[in-house]
PDB file of C-alpha atoms in Angstrom:
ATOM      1  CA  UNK A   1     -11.070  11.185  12.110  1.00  0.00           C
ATOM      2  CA  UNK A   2     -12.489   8.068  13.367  1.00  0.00           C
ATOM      3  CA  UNK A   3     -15.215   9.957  14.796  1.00  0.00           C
ATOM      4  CA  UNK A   4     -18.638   8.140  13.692  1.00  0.00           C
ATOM      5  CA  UNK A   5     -22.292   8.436  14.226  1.00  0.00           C
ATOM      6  CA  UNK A   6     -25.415   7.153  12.943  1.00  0.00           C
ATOM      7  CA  UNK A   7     -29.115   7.216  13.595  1.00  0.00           C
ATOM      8  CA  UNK A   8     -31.609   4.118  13.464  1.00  0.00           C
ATOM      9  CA  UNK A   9     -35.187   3.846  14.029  1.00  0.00           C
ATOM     10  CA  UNK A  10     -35.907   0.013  14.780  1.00  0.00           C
ATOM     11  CA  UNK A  11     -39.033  -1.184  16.765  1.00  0.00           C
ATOM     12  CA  UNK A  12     -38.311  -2.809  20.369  1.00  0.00           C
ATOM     13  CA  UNK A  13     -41.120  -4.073  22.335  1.00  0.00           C
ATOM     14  CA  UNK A  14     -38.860  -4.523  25.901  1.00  0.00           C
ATOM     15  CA  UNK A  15     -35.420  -3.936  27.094  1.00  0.00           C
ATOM     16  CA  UNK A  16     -34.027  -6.981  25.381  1.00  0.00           C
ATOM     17  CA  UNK A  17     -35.060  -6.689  22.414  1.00  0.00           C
ATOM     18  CA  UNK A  18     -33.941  -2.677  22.190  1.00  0.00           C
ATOM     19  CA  UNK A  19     -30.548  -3.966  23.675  1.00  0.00           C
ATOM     20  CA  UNK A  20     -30.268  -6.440  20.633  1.00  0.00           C
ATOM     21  CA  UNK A  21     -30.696  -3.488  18.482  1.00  0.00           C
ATOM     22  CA  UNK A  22     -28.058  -1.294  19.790  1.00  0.00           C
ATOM     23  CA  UNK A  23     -25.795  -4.308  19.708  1.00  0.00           C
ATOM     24  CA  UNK A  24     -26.546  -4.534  16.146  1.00  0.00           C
ATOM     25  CA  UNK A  25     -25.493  -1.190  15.738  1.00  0.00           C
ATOM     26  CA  UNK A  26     -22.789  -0.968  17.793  1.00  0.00           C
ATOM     27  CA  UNK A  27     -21.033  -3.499  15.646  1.00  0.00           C
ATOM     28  CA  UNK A  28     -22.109  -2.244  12.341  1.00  0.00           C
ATOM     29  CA  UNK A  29     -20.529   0.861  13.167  1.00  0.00           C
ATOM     30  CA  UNK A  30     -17.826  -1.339  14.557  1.00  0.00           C
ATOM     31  CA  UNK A  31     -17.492  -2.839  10.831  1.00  0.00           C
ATOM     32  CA  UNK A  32     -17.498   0.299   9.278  1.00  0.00           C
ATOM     33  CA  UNK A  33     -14.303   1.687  11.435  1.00  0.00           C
ATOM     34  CA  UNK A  34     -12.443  -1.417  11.139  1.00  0.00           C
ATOM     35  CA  UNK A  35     -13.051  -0.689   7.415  1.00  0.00           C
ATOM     36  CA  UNK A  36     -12.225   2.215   7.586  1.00  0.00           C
ATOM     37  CA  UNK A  37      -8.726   1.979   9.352  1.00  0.00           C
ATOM     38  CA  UNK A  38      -8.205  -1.528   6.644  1.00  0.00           C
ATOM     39  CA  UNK A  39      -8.091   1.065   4.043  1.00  0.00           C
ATOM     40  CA  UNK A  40      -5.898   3.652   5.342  1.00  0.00           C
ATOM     41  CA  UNK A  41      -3.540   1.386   6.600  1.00  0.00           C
ATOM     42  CA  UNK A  42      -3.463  -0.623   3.213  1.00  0.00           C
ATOM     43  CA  UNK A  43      -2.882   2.969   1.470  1.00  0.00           C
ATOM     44  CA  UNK A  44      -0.012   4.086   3.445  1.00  0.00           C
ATOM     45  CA  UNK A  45       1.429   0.745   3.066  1.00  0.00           C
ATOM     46  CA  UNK A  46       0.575   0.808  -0.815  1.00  0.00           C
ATOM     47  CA  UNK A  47       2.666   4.194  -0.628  1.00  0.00           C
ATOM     48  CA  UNK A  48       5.561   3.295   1.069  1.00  0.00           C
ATOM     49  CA  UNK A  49       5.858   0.260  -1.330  1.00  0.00           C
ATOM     50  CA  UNK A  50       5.845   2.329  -4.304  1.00  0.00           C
ATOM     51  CA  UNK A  51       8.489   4.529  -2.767  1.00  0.00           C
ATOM     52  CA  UNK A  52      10.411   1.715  -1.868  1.00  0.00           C
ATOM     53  CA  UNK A  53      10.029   0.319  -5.674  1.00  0.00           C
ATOM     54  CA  UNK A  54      10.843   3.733  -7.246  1.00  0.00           C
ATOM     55  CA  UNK A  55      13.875   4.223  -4.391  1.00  0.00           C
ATOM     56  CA  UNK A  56      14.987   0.433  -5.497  1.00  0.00           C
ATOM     57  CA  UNK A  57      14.334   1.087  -9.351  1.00  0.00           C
ATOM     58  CA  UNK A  58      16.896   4.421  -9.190  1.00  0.00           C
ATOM     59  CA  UNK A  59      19.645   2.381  -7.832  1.00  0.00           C
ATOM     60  CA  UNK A  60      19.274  -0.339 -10.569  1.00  0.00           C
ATOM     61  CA  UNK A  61      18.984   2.102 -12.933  1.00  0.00           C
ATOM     62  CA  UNK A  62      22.295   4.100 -11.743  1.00  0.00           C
ATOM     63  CA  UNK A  63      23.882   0.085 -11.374  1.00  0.00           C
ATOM     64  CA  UNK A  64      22.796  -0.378 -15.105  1.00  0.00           C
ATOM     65  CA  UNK A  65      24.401   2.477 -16.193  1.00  0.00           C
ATOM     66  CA  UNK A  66      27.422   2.018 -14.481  1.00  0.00           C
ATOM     67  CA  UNK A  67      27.871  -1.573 -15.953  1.00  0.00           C
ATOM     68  CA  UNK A  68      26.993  -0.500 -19.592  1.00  0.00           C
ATOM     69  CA  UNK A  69      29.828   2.688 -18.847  1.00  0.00           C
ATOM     70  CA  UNK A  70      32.355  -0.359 -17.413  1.00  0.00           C
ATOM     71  CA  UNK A  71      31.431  -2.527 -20.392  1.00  0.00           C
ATOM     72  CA  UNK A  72      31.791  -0.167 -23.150  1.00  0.00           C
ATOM     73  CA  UNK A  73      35.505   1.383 -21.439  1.00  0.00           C
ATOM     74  CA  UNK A  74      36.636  -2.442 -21.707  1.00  0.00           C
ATOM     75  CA  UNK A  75      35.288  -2.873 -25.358  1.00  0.00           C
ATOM     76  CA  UNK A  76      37.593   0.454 -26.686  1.00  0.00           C
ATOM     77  CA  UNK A  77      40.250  -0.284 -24.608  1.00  0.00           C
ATOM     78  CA  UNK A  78      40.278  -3.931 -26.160  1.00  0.00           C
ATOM     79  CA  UNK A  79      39.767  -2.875 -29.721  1.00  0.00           C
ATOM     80  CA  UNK A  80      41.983   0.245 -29.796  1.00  0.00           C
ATOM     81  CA  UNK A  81      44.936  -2.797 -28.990  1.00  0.00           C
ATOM     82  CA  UNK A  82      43.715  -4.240 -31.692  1.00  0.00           C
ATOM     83  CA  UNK A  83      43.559  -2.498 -34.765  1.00  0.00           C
ATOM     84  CA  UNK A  84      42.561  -5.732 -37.234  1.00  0.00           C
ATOM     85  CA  UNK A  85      39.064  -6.274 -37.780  1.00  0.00           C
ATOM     86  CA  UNK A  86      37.106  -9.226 -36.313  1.00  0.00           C
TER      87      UNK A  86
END
């Protein structure tokens, strides 16, 4: 929720000076949500990354496999021709 409030007792002597104040505020809070929304976004996109990386890391790991299995057929096949050691 990006609902926000906060409470501040500051001393203004006129209008200016209590509008200076609230601008203060206002971007404090401003700060704060920006913040706020930095961190959630940077989370979610933290998230997907690591999905992406473990999505990415099956497929090598299924590639790998499949290589060693291709590797290893072509090894017997070549030694079972040939029966004299190396």
């Amino acid at each position: 929720s990006l609902t926000r409030q906060s409470d501040r007792t500051e001393a203004a002597k006129d209008d200016a000076a209590h509008v200076i104040n609230m601008g203060r505020q206002i971007e404090d809070m401003e700060l704060k949500i920006r913040d706020a929304l930095v961190n959630v976004y940077i989370g979610k996109m933290r998230e997907v990354f690591n999905n992406l990386r473990k999505y990415q890391g099956a497929s090598a790991e299924t590639e790998r496999r499949e290589i060693q299995a291709n590797l290893a057929a072509a090894l017997t096949a070549r030694n079972s021709g040939n029966t004299a050691p190396q």
